[in-house]
Amino acid sequence: MTASAVLTLALGALAGAETAVSPPAEALTPPVAMTADNLPTWQTNGIVWALAESDGVIFAGGSFTTIRPPGAAPGTQERPVRNFVALDAATGVPIEGCAPEFTVGSGIETVRALTVSPDGETLYVGGRFGAVDGIGASSVAAIDLSTCTPKPFSAGASNTVHALAATDDRVYLGGDFVQLNGQQRRYFGAVDTTGALVPGWVADGDEPGRALALTHDGENVVLGGDFFTINGVNSHALAIVDAGNAAMTRAYPLGFIETRSVVKDLHADATGIYTANEGTGGGVFDGRIAIEPDTHDQRWRDTCLGATQAVQVYRDVLYSGHHAHDCSSMGSFPNQPRFHLFAQSVHDPTLLGWFPDTNDGLGERIGPRAITVSEEHPTTGLDYMWVAGEFTAVNGSPQWGLTRFASEPDTGNPLTPEAHAFSHVPGEIEVTWRSSLDLDDSLLTYRVYRNNSALPVHTVQGSSVPWRRPQLSFTDTSVTEGVTYSYRITATDAAGNTSTLSPAVSATAASSTQPYVQAVLADRPVLYWRSDETTGNFASDASGNDNSGVHRGGPQRGVLPPAVNGPSAAAIGHNGSSTYTYSDTPFRSTNLFSVETWFRTTTTQGGRLIGYGNRILENSSMRDRHVYMRNDGRLVFGVNSGSLRTVTTNASYNDGQWHHVVATLGSNGMRLYVDGQQQAVNTSYTSAQNYGSTPGFWRVGGDSLASWPNRPTTDYFQGQLDEIAVYYSTLSAARVNAHFQAASVPSDTVVEAVPTADTYVNQAAPNNVHGTHQQLAVRSSPAYESYLRFDVPAAPPGTVLKAATLRIRLTNDAHAGSEDDQIVVPVVGDWSEAGTSWNTRPELGTDILGTLTGANAPGAVHGIPLDTAAVTAALGAELDLAVVGEGPSSLWFWSRQASSANQPRLLLTFGAP
């Protein structure tokens, strides 16, 4: 019987209908060729330390005593094993009849290393065990793959074997042992295929071995581990020795790898040699090194922090397992929650768009521990990547110890984009959106649809990764002034998977400019967050630089009144404990800048309004260039110029009114302005902290204020913020005042009205009256209808109505959002809060005044543009509106009985004819 015949037969039986070879893989973003969609896989009840593959079978070894099907909870549907399992690479199902047990007489047994002989006939196993299926073994064994039973193998190690590599006639071992077969071999050794010691191969280290690999030509063995010397030669954590006699081929003296860093895994092939490094303590090396296959010189080095445990090359891409938490030194994400799987080109350490993830899991809580690939599976023709380790979740779902991915098909849809629309320039509408995210496609195609058209009005590609999803934008110039347009966006990956349409966003094409906006844009801000979005986590940038922000912690959106009036204007509310907004784009540190925002608060606990820091998902360890409020309401502007320097206002500003604040740093020193006037100055200090190669991020609403003078009770601001801008220039006193004055320059005037009455009726409860309820409801069957009455003011002298919007806030109930459209029509019959039920409901008009689309997010604020002519006819009188469902999915929104921040509003924009 040929090598692995028993297992191959078992594979065919298990695969069943999966016998046809699939067509070539759908394209991912090159050079990634492995999807990020995790497949159903049997699980363990403990840690899987090692993987190996042969003929479509995956061998997994570790510290576990049961296996169970995918989806099964711990303790259910379990099947006993002892630290080893063989599985079909294509199905994730255990191979029947291949479950040798690895045990020990005392202590805890474990399998730590697996490798298959080049001829595919033998699986070599290392670890800490005393028997295999009851047959004596001393931490190393050989399994005949044709029968899946132990074969004679006389090798024995004095302690745990952590690494194995095999040729046709030798097996190389690394670990904690100091003797092999009773003879001294310190941490590395070699035996022949019978287990007999190779007498001339001595590669003694001074500390344990952790990893082994054979170079692509078979002439050398790469050693990895904790050691500082091999056979007395200075070579720390990494060395290359001759496969025949262990003579040193290439030493890597201390300094090539830092003192407190070790090598935990190695991979070698024709493209190069790759290391997985783990460090202990600060300032260590935790990443990966790519080494040229022939010269053995370094090609590149990745200095991400987070203990790399496994490396594997597949189609010229290096895949790695780790718990990476800080890649700022590589120009990627700052210190934050961990990533556990990466992909990089073998030619370049830049992170590629492949981001499936696990959790930390069990044991040392590191996550993945081993990776292997099975290519051209005999029944499917596909390639499979297996990942093993300590994890207990994969891509957010429970899954212990083992997971796998395939070369195709790519089935995961990109995330739904978040969008915003606004009009600051006559005859133009700007549509902005936050890039989507796809775990195996960094380059996505976006399509913008206008007014529910079936054809896009704009198509563009954009790249994104989990920690940076840049803003994209489209300027629609085919619009008519005064007309309202709605937009929705999709994201499509290279395989054709398409996100759902984004919720509709709308804007009325401006017929005039807004003075405050024009004043800000005239000074060329690098970012300008107007805070007008009413839902989601996207902070749209109106500067023209696409430097958007991301909201964290769920700050309140659509807060009224805003600091500066304008069509669809709103502010953002922060809770004083956990909400903030950070720039999605990293910015260089600079000694020339201005920060600007409007704020309103009554807090007596202070908080940080705006500033610069080195982290985005947790408090920054480096932070300055900020404005914060003390407990007494006074404002502080601070920079770190070697020591902490601050200027402070004399007055307090926690009076519940909107205030404008600008802080500047430049050659004229530190200056702090409030409401257009300079309130504090220090001309002695003209520099701030240099973050060096560490990227910085602008943050609004909160960050650490540790060690700063008069630190408030809370580092996070409680109140409202609006019109946030950052400049890489120093605004003059005249320009600061010009901004403040522009906020009150006559322009389009926005007037808001709240309902004087509202209620809803329910067809299923035809006699019930709901006029005192805090919620209003809409759907088609069984029908809910909601009615609202507004006293509409007359147009101010010399103005006409230019736009009208009904703004509602959905309730926070999980069922508040609707998948259907809702329409607004006039109410022409009589009704009242106190007396209207379904049976006494009023007659409705047939003209559609506005349509609400995509209102499917609980808690979101939505504006429904209304027919301007219809509302104009009601100026100076009452306007009765009905909201009616176009489908059976219910919509719930707050009524006038709710808090003032949640009440419906009619927003009326008046301007010159």
Coordinates of C-alpha atoms in Angstrom, one line a residue, residues 181-712:
N181 CA 19.4 8.6 23.5
G182 CA 21.3 9.0 26.8
Q183 CA 24.1 11.0 25.2
Q184 CA 24.7 14.8 25.7
R185 CA 22.9 16.9 23.1
R186 CA 22.1 20.3 24.5
Y187 CA 18.8 21.5 23.1
F188 CA 19.4 20.3 19.5
G189 CA 20.2 17.0 18.0
A190 CA 19.7 14.6 15.1
V191 CA 18.7 10.9 14.7
D192 CA 18.3 8.7 11.7
T193 CA 15.0 7.2 10.6
T194 CA 15.3 4.3 13.1
G195 CA 15.8 6.7 15.9
A196 CA 19.6 6.1 16.3
L197 CA 21.7 9.1 17.2
V198 CA 23.6 10.7 14.4
P199 CA 27.0 10.8 16.1
G200 CA 28.7 13.6 14.2
W201 CA 25.8 16.1 14.3
V202 CA 26.3 18.3 17.4
A203 CA 24.7 21.8 17.6
D204 CA 24.7 22.4 21.3
G205 CA 23.1 25.5 22.6
D206 CA 23.2 27.3 25.9
E207 CA 19.5 27.7 26.1
P208 CA 16.5 25.7 24.8
G209 CA 15.6 25.3 21.2
R210 CA 12.1 26.3 19.9
A211 CA 12.1 26.0 16.1
L212 CA 13.7 24.1 13.2
A213 CA 13.5 24.4 9.4
L214 CA 15.5 23.0 6.5
T215 CA 16.7 25.4 3.9
H216 CA 15.2 25.0 0.4
D217 CA 18.3 23.2 -0.9
G218 CA 18.4 20.8 2.0
E219 CA 22.0 21.7 2.8
N220 CA 21.4 23.6 6.0
V221 CA 19.3 23.4 9.2
V222 CA 17.9 26.7 10.6
L223 CA 17.9 26.8 14.4
G224 CA 15.6 29.0 16.5
G225 CA 15.2 29.4 20.2
D226 CA 16.3 31.1 23.4
F227 CA 20.1 30.4 23.0
F228 CA 22.9 32.9 22.9
T229 CA 25.6 30.5 21.6
I230 CA 25.7 27.4 19.4
N231 CA 28.7 25.2 19.9
G232 CA 30.2 28.3 21.7
V233 CA 29.7 30.6 18.8
N234 CA 27.9 33.9 19.5
S235 CA 24.6 33.5 17.8
H236 CA 21.4 34.7 19.6
A237 CA 18.0 33.1 19.0
L238 CA 18.9 32.2 15.3
A239 CA 21.6 30.2 13.6
I240 CA 22.1 28.3 10.4
V241 CA 24.2 25.1 10.6
D242 CA 25.3 22.5 8.0
A243 CA 22.7 19.7 7.7
G244 CA 25.5 17.1 7.4
N245 CA 27.9 18.0 10.2
A246 CA 26.3 20.9 12.1
A247 CA 29.2 23.3 11.3
M248 CA 28.1 26.9 11.6
T249 CA 27.0 28.2 8.2
R250 CA 25.8 31.6 9.4
A251 CA 25.8 33.0 12.9
Y252 CA 23.6 36.0 14.0
P253 CA 25.4 37.6 16.9
L254 CA 23.6 39.2 19.8
G255 CA 22.1 42.4 18.5
F256 CA 20.7 41.1 15.3
I257 CA 17.9 39.9 17.6
E258 CA 17.5 41.7 20.9
T259 CA 18.6 40.2 24.1
R260 CA 15.1 39.5 25.5
S261 CA 13.7 38.2 22.2
V262 CA 13.6 34.6 21.1
V263 CA 12.6 32.7 17.9
K264 CA 9.4 30.6 18.4
D265 CA 8.9 29.4 14.8
L266 CA 10.6 29.1 11.4
H267 CA 9.6 28.6 7.9
A268 CA 12.0 28.1 5.0
D269 CA 11.4 27.6 1.3
A270 CA 12.8 28.8 -2.1
T271 CA 11.6 32.4 -1.3
G272 CA 13.6 32.7 1.9
I273 CA 13.8 32.0 5.6
Y274 CA 11.2 33.5 8.0
T275 CA 11.3 33.9 11.7
A276 CA 8.6 34.3 14.3
N277 CA 9.9 36.3 17.3
E278 CA 8.7 36.8 20.8
G279 CA 10.1 39.3 23.3
T280 CA 9.6 39.9 27.0
G281 CA 9.4 43.4 28.5
G282 CA 9.7 46.8 26.9
G283 CA 11.8 47.7 23.8
V284 CA 11.9 44.1 22.5
F285 CA 11.5 42.6 19.1
D286 CA 8.2 40.7 18.6
G287 CA 7.8 40.6 14.9
R288 CA 9.1 38.8 11.9
I289 CA 12.3 38.7 9.8
A290 CA 12.6 37.7 6.2
I291 CA 16.1 36.3 5.2
E292 CA 17.4 35.8 1.7
P293 CA 17.5 32.0 0.9
D294 CA 21.1 32.0 -0.5
T295 CA 23.1 34.8 1.2
H296 CA 21.2 34.5 4.5
D297 CA 21.2 38.2 4.8
Q298 CA 18.2 40.1 6.1
R299 CA 15.7 41.1 3.5
W300 CA 13.2 42.9 5.7
R301 CA 12.1 43.1 9.3
D302 CA 8.7 43.8 10.8
T303 CA 8.9 45.4 14.2
C304 CA 5.2 45.1 15.2
L305 CA 4.8 44.3 18.9
G306 CA 2.9 41.3 20.0
A307 CA 4.8 37.9 20.2
T308 CA 4.8 36.2 16.9
Q309 CA 4.3 32.4 17.3
A310 CA 3.8 31.0 13.8
V311 CA 4.9 31.7 10.2
Q312 CA 3.9 30.0 7.0
V313 CA 4.4 31.0 3.3
Y314 CA 1.7 30.4 0.8
R315 CA 1.9 31.7 -2.8
D316 CA 4.6 34.3 -2.0
V317 CA 2.7 35.6 1.0
L318 CA 3.9 35.2 4.6
Y319 CA 1.1 34.4 7.0
S320 CA 1.7 34.8 10.7
G321 CA 0.0 34.1 14.0
H322 CA 0.6 36.4 17.0
H323 CA -1.2 38.9 19.2
A324 CA 0.0 42.1 17.5
H325 CA -1.1 45.2 19.4
D326 CA 1.1 48.0 18.2
C327 CA 2.4 48.4 14.7
S328 CA 3.0 52.1 14.8
S329 CA 6.7 51.5 14.2
M330 CA 5.7 50.1 10.8
G331 CA 3.4 53.0 10.0
S332 CA 0.3 51.0 10.8
F333 CA -2.0 51.0 13.9
P334 CA -1.0 52.4 17.3
N335 CA -1.2 50.4 20.6
Q336 CA -4.7 49.0 20.8
P337 CA -6.7 45.7 21.1
R338 CA -4.9 42.8 19.4
F339 CA -4.8 41.3 15.9
H340 CA -4.0 37.6 15.7
L341 CA -3.4 36.9 12.0
F342 CA -1.5 38.9 9.4
A343 CA -0.4 38.5 5.8
Q344 CA 2.7 40.1 4.2
S345 CA 4.4 39.8 0.9
V346 CA 7.6 37.8 1.1
H347 CA 9.2 40.8 -0.6
D348 CA 7.8 43.6 1.5
P349 CA 6.7 43.8 5.2
T350 CA 3.7 46.0 4.5
L351 CA 0.6 44.5 5.9
L352 CA -1.8 43.1 3.2
G353 CA -5.6 43.1 3.3
W354 CA -6.1 39.8 5.1
F355 CA -7.6 40.1 8.6
P356 CA -9.5 37.1 9.9
D357 CA -9.1 37.1 13.7
T358 CA -9.2 35.0 16.8
N359 CA -9.3 35.9 20.4
D360 CA -6.4 35.4 22.9
G361 CA -8.0 32.2 24.4
L362 CA -6.5 29.9 26.9
G363 CA -3.1 29.3 28.6
E364 CA -0.8 32.2 28.0
R365 CA -3.6 33.9 26.1
I366 CA -1.6 34.5 23.0
G367 CA -4.0 33.2 20.3
P368 CA -2.7 31.2 17.3
R369 CA 0.3 28.9 17.8
A370 CA 0.7 27.0 14.5
I371 CA -0.2 27.4 10.8
T372 CA 0.0 25.0 7.9
V373 CA -1.3 24.7 4.4
S374 CA -2.8 21.7 2.5
E375 CA -2.6 22.3 -1.2
E376 CA -4.6 20.7 -4.0
H377 CA -6.9 18.6 -1.9
P378 CA -7.5 15.3 -3.6
T379 CA -11.3 15.7 -3.6
T380 CA -11.9 19.4 -4.0
G381 CA -8.7 20.6 -5.7
L382 CA -8.7 23.6 -3.3
D383 CA -6.0 24.8 -0.9
Y384 CA -6.7 25.1 2.8
M385 CA -4.9 27.0 5.5
W386 CA -5.2 25.6 9.0
V387 CA -4.6 27.7 12.1
A388 CA -4.2 26.2 15.6
G389 CA -3.6 27.6 19.1
E390 CA -5.1 28.7 22.3
F391 CA -8.0 30.7 20.9
T392 CA -11.7 30.0 21.8
A393 CA -13.3 32.3 19.1
V394 CA -12.7 32.9 15.4
N395 CA -14.1 35.9 13.6
G396 CA -16.3 36.6 16.6
S397 CA -17.9 33.2 16.9
P398 CA -17.0 30.4 19.4
Q399 CA -14.4 28.0 18.0
W400 CA -11.7 26.3 20.1
G401 CA -8.2 25.4 19.1
L402 CA -8.6 24.8 15.4
T403 CA -9.9 26.8 12.4
R404 CA -9.3 26.8 8.6
F405 CA -9.7 28.9 5.5
A406 CA -9.9 28.0 1.8
S407 CA -8.4 29.4 -1.4
E408 CA -12.0 29.8 -2.6
P409 CA -14.8 30.7 -2.7
D410 CA -14.7 34.2 -1.2
T411 CA -18.3 34.5 0.2
G412 CA -18.1 37.4 2.7
N413 CA -19.7 40.7 1.9
P414 CA -18.0 43.9 2.7
L415 CA -19.4 46.0 5.5
T416 CA -22.2 48.5 4.6
P417 CA -20.6 51.9 4.0
E418 CA -21.6 54.9 6.3
A419 CA -22.4 58.0 4.3
H420 CA -23.2 61.7 4.6
A421 CA -24.3 64.4 2.1
F422 CA -24.1 68.2 2.3
S423 CA -24.1 71.2 0.1
H424 CA -21.9 74.2 0.8
V425 CA -21.4 75.4 -2.7
P426 CA -24.3 76.5 -4.9
G427 CA -25.2 73.9 -7.5
E428 CA -23.1 71.1 -5.8
I429 CA -23.8 68.3 -3.3
E430 CA -20.8 66.6 -1.7
V431 CA -21.3 62.9 -0.8
T432 CA -18.8 61.5 1.6
W433 CA -18.5 58.0 3.1
R434 CA -16.4 56.0 5.3
S435 CA -14.6 53.2 3.5
S436 CA -16.1 49.8 4.0
L437 CA -14.1 46.8 5.3
D438 CA -13.6 43.3 3.9
L439 CA -11.3 40.9 5.7
D440 CA -9.6 39.5 2.6
D441 CA -10.0 42.4 0.1
S442 CA -8.4 45.7 0.9
L443 CA -9.2 47.2 -2.5
L444 CA -13.0 47.6 -2.9
T445 CA -15.2 49.2 -5.6
Y446 CA -17.8 51.7 -4.5
R447 CA -21.0 52.7 -6.4
V448 CA -23.0 55.8 -5.6
Y449 CA -26.7 55.7 -6.4
R450 CA -28.9 58.8 -6.5
N451 CA -32.6 59.0 -5.8
N452 CA -32.9 55.2 -5.8
S453 CA -31.7 54.8 -9.4
A454 CA -30.7 51.4 -10.6
L455 CA -27.6 52.8 -12.2
P456 CA -24.8 54.4 -10.2
V457 CA -23.9 58.0 -10.8
H458 CA -20.3 57.5 -9.6
T459 CA -17.9 54.5 -9.3
V460 CA -14.6 54.5 -7.6
Q461 CA -12.1 52.2 -5.9
G462 CA -10.6 52.6 -2.5
S463 CA -8.3 50.7 -0.1
S464 CA -9.0 50.2 3.6
V465 CA -7.8 48.1 6.5
P466 CA -9.4 47.6 9.9
W467 CA -7.5 50.5 11.6
R468 CA -7.8 52.9 8.7
R469 CA -11.0 53.2 6.6
P470 CA -10.4 56.5 4.7
Q471 CA -13.1 58.8 3.7
L472 CA -14.1 58.8 0.0
S473 CA -16.1 61.5 -1.7
F474 CA -18.1 62.4 -4.7
T475 CA -19.1 65.9 -5.8
D476 CA -22.5 65.8 -7.6
T477 CA -22.6 68.8 -10.0
S478 CA -25.7 67.6 -11.9
V479 CA -28.1 69.1 -9.4
T480 CA -30.6 71.9 -9.3
E481 CA -30.4 74.6 -6.6
G482 CA -33.1 74.1 -4.0
V483 CA -33.9 70.5 -5.0
T484 CA -33.3 67.7 -2.6
Y485 CA -31.4 64.5 -3.6
S486 CA -30.8 61.3 -1.8
Y487 CA -27.8 58.9 -2.1
R488 CA -27.0 55.3 -1.2
I489 CA -23.7 53.5 -1.6
T490 CA -22.5 49.9 -2.0
A491 CA -19.1 48.3 -1.6
T492 CA -18.0 45.3 -3.8
D493 CA -15.0 43.1 -3.4
A494 CA -12.9 41.5 -6.1
A495 CA -15.0 38.3 -6.0
G496 CA -18.2 40.3 -6.7
N497 CA -19.6 40.1 -3.1
T498 CA -21.5 43.3 -2.6
S499 CA -22.6 45.0 0.6
T500 CA -26.1 46.1 1.3
L501 CA -27.0 49.6 0.3
S502 CA -26.1 52.2 2.8
P503 CA -29.0 54.0 4.5
A504 CA -30.1 56.9 2.4
V505 CA -28.6 60.3 3.0
S506 CA -30.0 63.5 1.5
A507 CA -29.1 67.1 0.9
T508 CA -30.7 70.1 -0.7
A509 CA -28.5 71.7 -3.3
A510 CA -27.5 75.1 -2.0
S511 CA -28.4 78.3 -3.7
S512 CA -26.0 80.4 -1.6
T513 CA -22.9 79.9 0.5
Q514 CA -22.8 79.7 4.3
P515 CA -20.6 82.4 5.8
Y516 CA -19.2 80.4 8.7
V517 CA -18.3 77.4 6.5
Q518 CA -16.6 79.7 3.9
A519 CA -14.6 81.5 6.7
V520 CA -13.3 78.1 8.0
L521 CA -12.5 76.8 4.5
A522 CA -10.7 80.0 3.5
D523 CA -8.0 79.1 6.1
R524 CA -7.4 75.7 4.6
P525 CA -8.1 73.3 7.6
V526 CA -6.5 69.8 7.4
L527 CA -9.7 68.5 8.8
Y528 CA -13.2 70.0 9.4
W529 CA -15.8 67.9 11.1
R530 CA -19.1 69.8 11.0
S531 CA -20.9 67.1 13.2
D532 CA -24.0 67.2 11.1
E533 CA -24.4 63.4 10.7
T534 CA -27.4 62.1 12.6
T535 CA -26.4 58.4 12.9
G536 CA -23.5 56.0 12.8
N537 CA -19.8 56.2 13.7
F538 CA -18.6 58.3 10.7
A539 CA -17.4 61.9 11.2
S540 CA -17.5 63.4 7.8
D541 CA -14.7 65.8 6.8
A542 CA -15.7 68.9 4.9
S543 CA -12.2 70.2 4.4
G544 CA -11.7 68.6 1.0
N545 CA -8.9 66.4 2.4
D546 CA -11.0 63.4 3.2
N547 CA -9.6 63.3 6.8
S548 CA -12.7 61.8 8.4
G549 CA -13.1 60.8 12.0
V550 CA -14.5 57.8 13.8
H551 CA -16.9 58.1 16.8
R552 CA -16.3 55.8 19.8
G553 CA -18.6 54.9 22.6
G554 CA -21.8 56.1 20.9
P555 CA -21.9 59.8 21.4
Q556 CA -25.3 61.4 20.8
R557 CA -25.8 62.4 17.1
G558 CA -28.1 65.1 15.7
V559 CA -28.1 67.2 18.8
L560 CA -30.1 70.5 18.5
P561 CA -29.6 73.4 18.5
P562 CA -26.3 73.5 16.7
A563 CA -23.6 76.0 17.4
V564 CA -23.9 77.5 13.9
N565 CA -27.3 77.4 12.0
G566 CA -27.5 76.0 8.6
P567 CA -29.5 73.4 6.5
S568 CA -29.4 70.1 8.4
A569 CA -27.0 71.5 11.0
A570 CA -26.6 69.6 14.2
A571 CA -24.1 69.0 17.0
I572 CA -22.7 66.0 18.8
G573 CA -23.2 65.2 22.5
H574 CA -20.5 63.5 24.7
N575 CA -21.3 61.7 28.0
G576 CA -18.2 62.7 30.0
S577 CA -17.0 59.1 30.5
S578 CA -16.4 57.1 27.4
T579 CA -17.4 58.9 24.2
Y580 CA -14.9 60.6 21.8
T581 CA -14.0 61.0 18.2
Y582 CA -10.6 60.3 16.7
S583 CA -9.1 61.0 13.3
D584 CA -9.0 58.0 11.0
T585 CA -5.9 59.5 9.4
P586 CA -2.6 59.7 11.4
F587 CA -1.0 63.1 11.4
R588 CA 2.6 64.2 11.9
S589 CA 3.5 66.1 15.1
T590 CA 4.0 69.8 14.3
N591 CA 5.0 73.0 16.1
L592 CA 2.6 75.0 13.9
F593 CA -1.1 74.4 14.3
S594 CA -4.5 75.7 15.4
V595 CA -7.4 73.8 16.8
E596 CA -10.9 75.1 16.8
T597 CA -14.3 73.9 18.1
W598 CA -17.6 75.2 19.6
F599 CA -18.7 73.7 22.9
R600 CA -21.7 74.0 25.3
T601 CA -21.8 72.5 28.8
T602 CA -22.9 72.9 32.4
T603 CA -20.4 70.3 33.8
T604 CA -18.5 70.9 37.0
Q605 CA -16.2 67.9 36.3
G606 CA -14.2 69.4 33.3
G607 CA -12.9 67.2 30.5
R608 CA -10.8 67.4 27.3
L609 CA -12.4 69.1 24.4
I610 CA -9.8 68.5 21.7
G611 CA -6.2 67.4 21.4
Y612 CA -3.5 65.2 19.9
G613 CA -2.4 61.7 21.1
N614 CA -0.7 58.6 20.0
R615 CA -3.6 56.1 20.4
I616 CA -7.1 55.7 19.0
L617 CA -8.8 52.8 20.8
E618 CA -7.5 53.5 24.3
N619 CA -6.1 56.4 26.3
S620 CA -2.9 57.9 24.8
S621 CA 0.5 57.5 26.5
M622 CA 1.7 60.6 24.6
R623 CA -0.8 63.5 24.6
D624 CA -0.6 67.3 24.2
R625 CA -1.6 70.1 21.9
H626 CA -4.9 70.1 23.7
V627 CA -7.7 72.3 25.2
Y628 CA -9.4 71.0 28.3
M629 CA -11.8 72.4 30.8
R630 CA -11.1 72.5 34.5
N631 CA -13.8 71.6 37.1
D632 CA -14.4 75.3 37.6
G633 CA -15.2 75.8 33.9
R634 CA -12.0 77.6 33.0
L635 CA -10.2 76.5 29.8
V636 CA -6.6 75.3 29.6
F637 CA -4.4 75.1 26.5
G638 CA -1.4 72.8 26.9
V639 CA 1.7 71.6 25.0
N640 CA 4.6 69.5 26.0
S641 CA 7.8 71.3 25.1
G642 CA 10.1 69.2 27.3
S643 CA 7.8 70.0 30.3
L644 CA 4.1 70.7 30.4
R645 CA 3.3 74.2 29.5
T646 CA -0.2 75.7 29.8
V647 CA -2.2 78.9 29.5
T648 CA -5.6 79.3 31.3
T649 CA -8.6 81.6 30.9
N650 CA -9.7 83.8 33.8
A651 CA -13.3 83.3 33.1
S652 CA -15.4 80.1 33.3
Y653 CA -17.5 78.9 30.4
N654 CA -19.7 76.1 31.8
D655 CA -22.8 78.3 31.6
G656 CA -24.8 76.2 29.2
Q657 CA -24.2 78.6 26.3
W658 CA -22.4 77.9 23.0
H659 CA -18.8 79.2 23.0
H660 CA -16.2 79.3 20.3
V661 CA -12.6 78.3 21.3
V662 CA -9.4 78.4 19.2
A663 CA -5.9 77.5 20.4
T664 CA -2.8 78.2 18.4
L665 CA 0.9 77.4 18.6
G666 CA 3.6 79.0 16.4
S667 CA 6.5 81.4 16.4
N668 CA 4.3 83.9 18.3
G669 CA 3.9 81.4 21.2
M670 CA 0.8 79.8 22.7
R671 CA -2.5 81.7 22.4
L672 CA -6.0 80.8 23.5
Y673 CA -9.1 82.6 22.2
V674 CA -12.7 82.3 23.3
D675 CA -15.6 83.8 21.5
G676 CA -13.3 85.6 19.1
Q677 CA -11.1 87.3 21.7
Q678 CA -7.7 86.4 23.0
Q679 CA -8.0 85.2 26.7
A680 CA -4.6 83.8 27.5
V681 CA -1.1 84.0 25.9
N682 CA 2.5 82.9 26.6
T683 CA 5.0 83.9 23.9
S684 CA 7.9 82.0 25.5
Y685 CA 7.0 78.5 24.3
T686 CA 6.9 77.8 20.5
S687 CA 7.2 74.0 20.4
A688 CA 5.3 70.9 21.4
Q689 CA 6.2 67.2 21.9
N690 CA 7.9 65.5 18.9
Y691 CA 6.3 62.1 18.5
G692 CA 9.1 61.0 16.1
S693 CA 8.1 58.1 13.9
T694 CA 5.0 57.4 16.1
P695 CA 1.9 58.6 14.4
G696 CA -0.5 60.9 16.2
F697 CA -4.2 61.4 15.9
W698 CA -6.5 64.3 16.6
R699 CA -9.1 63.4 19.3
V700 CA -12.2 65.3 20.3
G701 CA -14.3 64.7 23.5
G702 CA -11.7 62.9 25.6
D703 CA -8.3 61.4 26.2
S704 CA -5.9 61.0 29.2
L705 CA -5.0 64.1 31.1
A706 CA -2.7 62.3 33.5
S707 CA 0.0 64.6 35.0
W708 CA -1.5 67.8 33.4
P709 CA -2.0 70.8 35.7
N710 CA -5.5 71.2 37.4
R711 CA -6.5 67.8 36.0
P712 CA -10.3 67.7 36.1

